[in-house]
Amino acid sequence: MPRVFLKYKRMTSSAMAPHQAHPDDAGFDLYADQTVYFAPFETKRVSLGISIELNKGYSSEIRPEPGFAIQSPVKCIQTTIRNGYHDEIMATFTNLSNQSNQINKGDKVCQLVVQHDTQVQLTNLDE
């Protein structure tokens, strides 16, 4: 199996590097690079302070971090990051509570999972 390289760049001096707690973990923990306040039921994007680069043929997904997902009413929206996107990664969160909430700078809020892209041929069955 080919080795996949996940290269990252800190876009701010305060950004935290992606972290893989165990070598066999599927994802890398990502951290909020800003404090964000949420009104009830509000959706916002949160800076993670990094950009990434992957081998050709791979993309990544932002997924909920299990601990944060259980503890907080602010939920991460799963998002695909296409190969070739090199701007700062932002994660989208929605406050599912009728009370105000916040994400604090430095909170472990989501995970980055790398996946192999499959080439799919689309066929129109109407023709």
GROMACS .gro file of C-alpha atoms in nm:
model
  127
    1MET     CA    1   0.000   0.000   0.000
    2PRO     CA    2   0.148   0.339  -0.095
    3ARG     CA    3   0.246   0.578   0.180
    4VAL     CA    4   0.021   0.884   0.200
    5PHE     CA    5   0.166   1.214   0.313
    6LEU     CA    6  -0.046   1.471   0.496
    7LYS     CA    7   0.143   1.799   0.480
    8TYR     CA    8   0.013   2.091   0.681
    9LYS     CA    9   0.097   2.456   0.722
   10ARG     CA   10   0.010   2.677   1.016
   11MET     CA   11  -0.171   2.981   0.878
   12THR     CA   12  -0.143   3.168   1.209
   13SER     CA   13   0.119   3.168   1.482
   14SER     CA   14  -0.136   3.032   1.732
   15ALA     CA   15  -0.259   2.739   1.518
   16MET     CA   16  -0.217   2.394   1.668
   17ALA     CA   17  -0.080   2.109   1.456
   18PRO     CA   18  -0.307   1.816   1.367
   19HIS     CA   19  -0.253   1.538   1.620
   20GLN     CA   20  -0.293   1.163   1.587
   21ALA     CA   21  -0.322   1.017   1.937
   22HIS     CA   22  -0.240   0.660   1.826
   23PRO     CA   23  -0.069   0.536   1.506
   24ASP     CA   24  -0.372   0.327   1.409
   25ASP     CA   25  -0.630   0.604   1.464
   26ALA     CA   26  -0.836   0.683   1.154
   27GLY     CA   27  -0.825   1.058   1.206
   28PHE     CA   28  -0.617   1.351   1.319
   29ASP     CA   29  -0.751   1.580   1.591
   30LEU     CA   30  -0.801   1.943   1.487
   31TYR     CA   31  -0.826   2.245   1.716
   32ALA     CA   32  -1.017   2.573   1.705
   33ASP     CA   33  -0.787   2.867   1.630
   34GLN     CA   34  -1.039   3.123   1.756
   35THR     CA   35  -1.309   3.160   2.020
   36VAL     CA   36  -1.653   3.167   1.859
   37TYR     CA   37  -1.984   3.253   2.027
   38PHE     CA   38  -2.305   3.091   1.903
   39ALA     CA   39  -2.658   3.221   1.951
   40PRO     CA   40  -2.926   2.953   1.990
   41PHE     CA   41  -2.950   2.739   1.673
   42GLU     CA   42  -2.685   2.948   1.495
   43THR     CA   43  -2.443   2.801   1.238
   44LYS     CA   44  -2.092   2.944   1.195
   45ARG     CA   45  -1.756   2.856   1.044
   46VAL     CA   46  -1.464   2.818   1.283
   47SER     CA   47  -1.100   2.873   1.189
   48LEU     CA   48  -0.870   2.575   1.243
   49GLY     CA   49  -0.565   2.782   1.151
   50ILE     CA   50  -0.409   2.530   0.911
   51SER     CA   51  -0.400   2.437   0.544
   52ILE     CA   52  -0.321   2.089   0.414
   53GLU     CA   53  -0.177   1.912   0.112
   54LEU     CA   54  -0.229   1.545   0.023
   55ASN     CA   55  -0.097   1.301  -0.237
   56LYS     CA   56  -0.280   1.305  -0.570
   57GLY     CA   57  -0.579   1.072  -0.557
   58TYR     CA   58  -0.667   1.151  -0.195
   59SER     CA   59  -0.906   1.391  -0.026
   60SER     CA   60  -1.006   1.441   0.336
   61GLU     CA   61  -1.313   1.488   0.549
   62ILE     CA   62  -1.377   1.700   0.854
   63ARG     CA   63  -1.576   1.487   1.097
   64PRO     CA   64  -1.707   1.535   1.449
   65GLU     CA   65  -1.457   1.465   1.728
   66PRO     CA   66  -1.629   1.202   1.947
   67GLY     CA   67  -1.554   1.360   2.287
   68PHE     CA   68  -1.656   1.710   2.180
   69ALA     CA   69  -1.967   1.573   2.006
   70ILE     CA   70  -2.086   1.408   2.328
   71GLN     CA   71  -2.006   1.699   2.561
   72SER     CA   72  -2.122   1.999   2.357
   73PRO     CA   73  -2.454   2.100   2.199
   74VAL     CA   74  -2.244   2.266   1.926
   75LYS     CA   75  -2.211   2.006   1.650
   76CYS     CA   76  -1.961   1.976   1.366
   77ILE     CA   77  -2.104   1.941   1.015
   78GLN     CA   78  -1.918   1.672   0.819
   79THR     CA   79  -1.742   1.831   0.519
   80THR     CA   80  -1.525   1.705   0.232
   81ILE     CA   81  -1.201   1.887   0.151
   82ARG     CA   82  -1.105   1.823  -0.210
   83ASN     CA   83  -0.749   1.752  -0.313
   84GLY     CA   84  -0.597   2.074  -0.438
   85TYR     CA   85  -0.767   2.299  -0.181
   86HIS     CA   86  -0.478   2.471  -0.004
   87ASP     CA   87  -0.646   2.764   0.170
   88GLU     CA   88  -0.713   2.770   0.543
   89ILE     CA   89  -0.944   2.493   0.660
   90MET     CA   90  -1.261   2.609   0.829
   91ALA     CA   91  -1.504   2.376   1.005
   92THR     CA   92  -1.878   2.442   1.017
   93PHE     CA   93  -2.065   2.408   1.347
   94THR     CA   94  -2.429   2.443   1.450
   95ASN     CA   95  -2.551   2.517   1.801
   96LEU     CA   96  -2.841   2.274   1.853
   97SER     CA   97  -2.933   2.432   2.186
   98ASN     CA   98  -3.184   2.704   2.269
   99GLN     CA   99  -2.908   2.863   2.481
  100SER     CA  100  -2.596   3.051   2.374
  101ASN     CA  101  -2.276   2.846   2.359
  102GLN     CA  102  -1.916   2.886   2.256
  103ILE     CA  103  -1.613   2.709   2.118
  104ASN     CA  104  -1.290   2.821   2.282
  105LYS     CA  105  -0.959   2.875   2.108
  106GLY     CA  106  -0.754   2.557   2.153
  107ASP     CA  107  -1.057   2.326   2.194
  108LYS     CA  108  -1.022   1.988   2.020
  109VAL     CA  109  -1.334   2.021   1.804
  110CYS     CA  110  -1.315   1.788   1.504
  111GLN     CA  111  -1.111   1.527   1.319
  112LEU     CA  112  -0.952   1.513   0.976
  113VAL     CA  113  -0.983   1.174   0.803
  114VAL     CA  114  -0.790   1.104   0.482
  115GLN     CA  115  -0.958   0.892   0.215
  116HIS     CA  116  -0.865   0.747  -0.122
  117ASP     CA  117  -1.063   0.897  -0.410
  118THR     CA  118  -1.233   0.647  -0.640
  119GLN     CA  119  -1.269   0.735  -1.006
  120VAL     CA  120  -1.638   0.697  -1.093
  121GLN     CA  121  -1.788   0.706  -1.441
  122LEU     CA  122  -2.132   0.866  -1.443
  123THR     CA  123  -2.388   0.710  -1.680
  124ASN     CA  124  -2.724   0.869  -1.764
  125LEU     CA  125  -2.989   0.596  -1.775
  126ASP     CA  126  -3.247   0.834  -1.929
  127GLU     CA  127  -3.074   0.821  -2.268
   0.00000   0.00000   0.00000
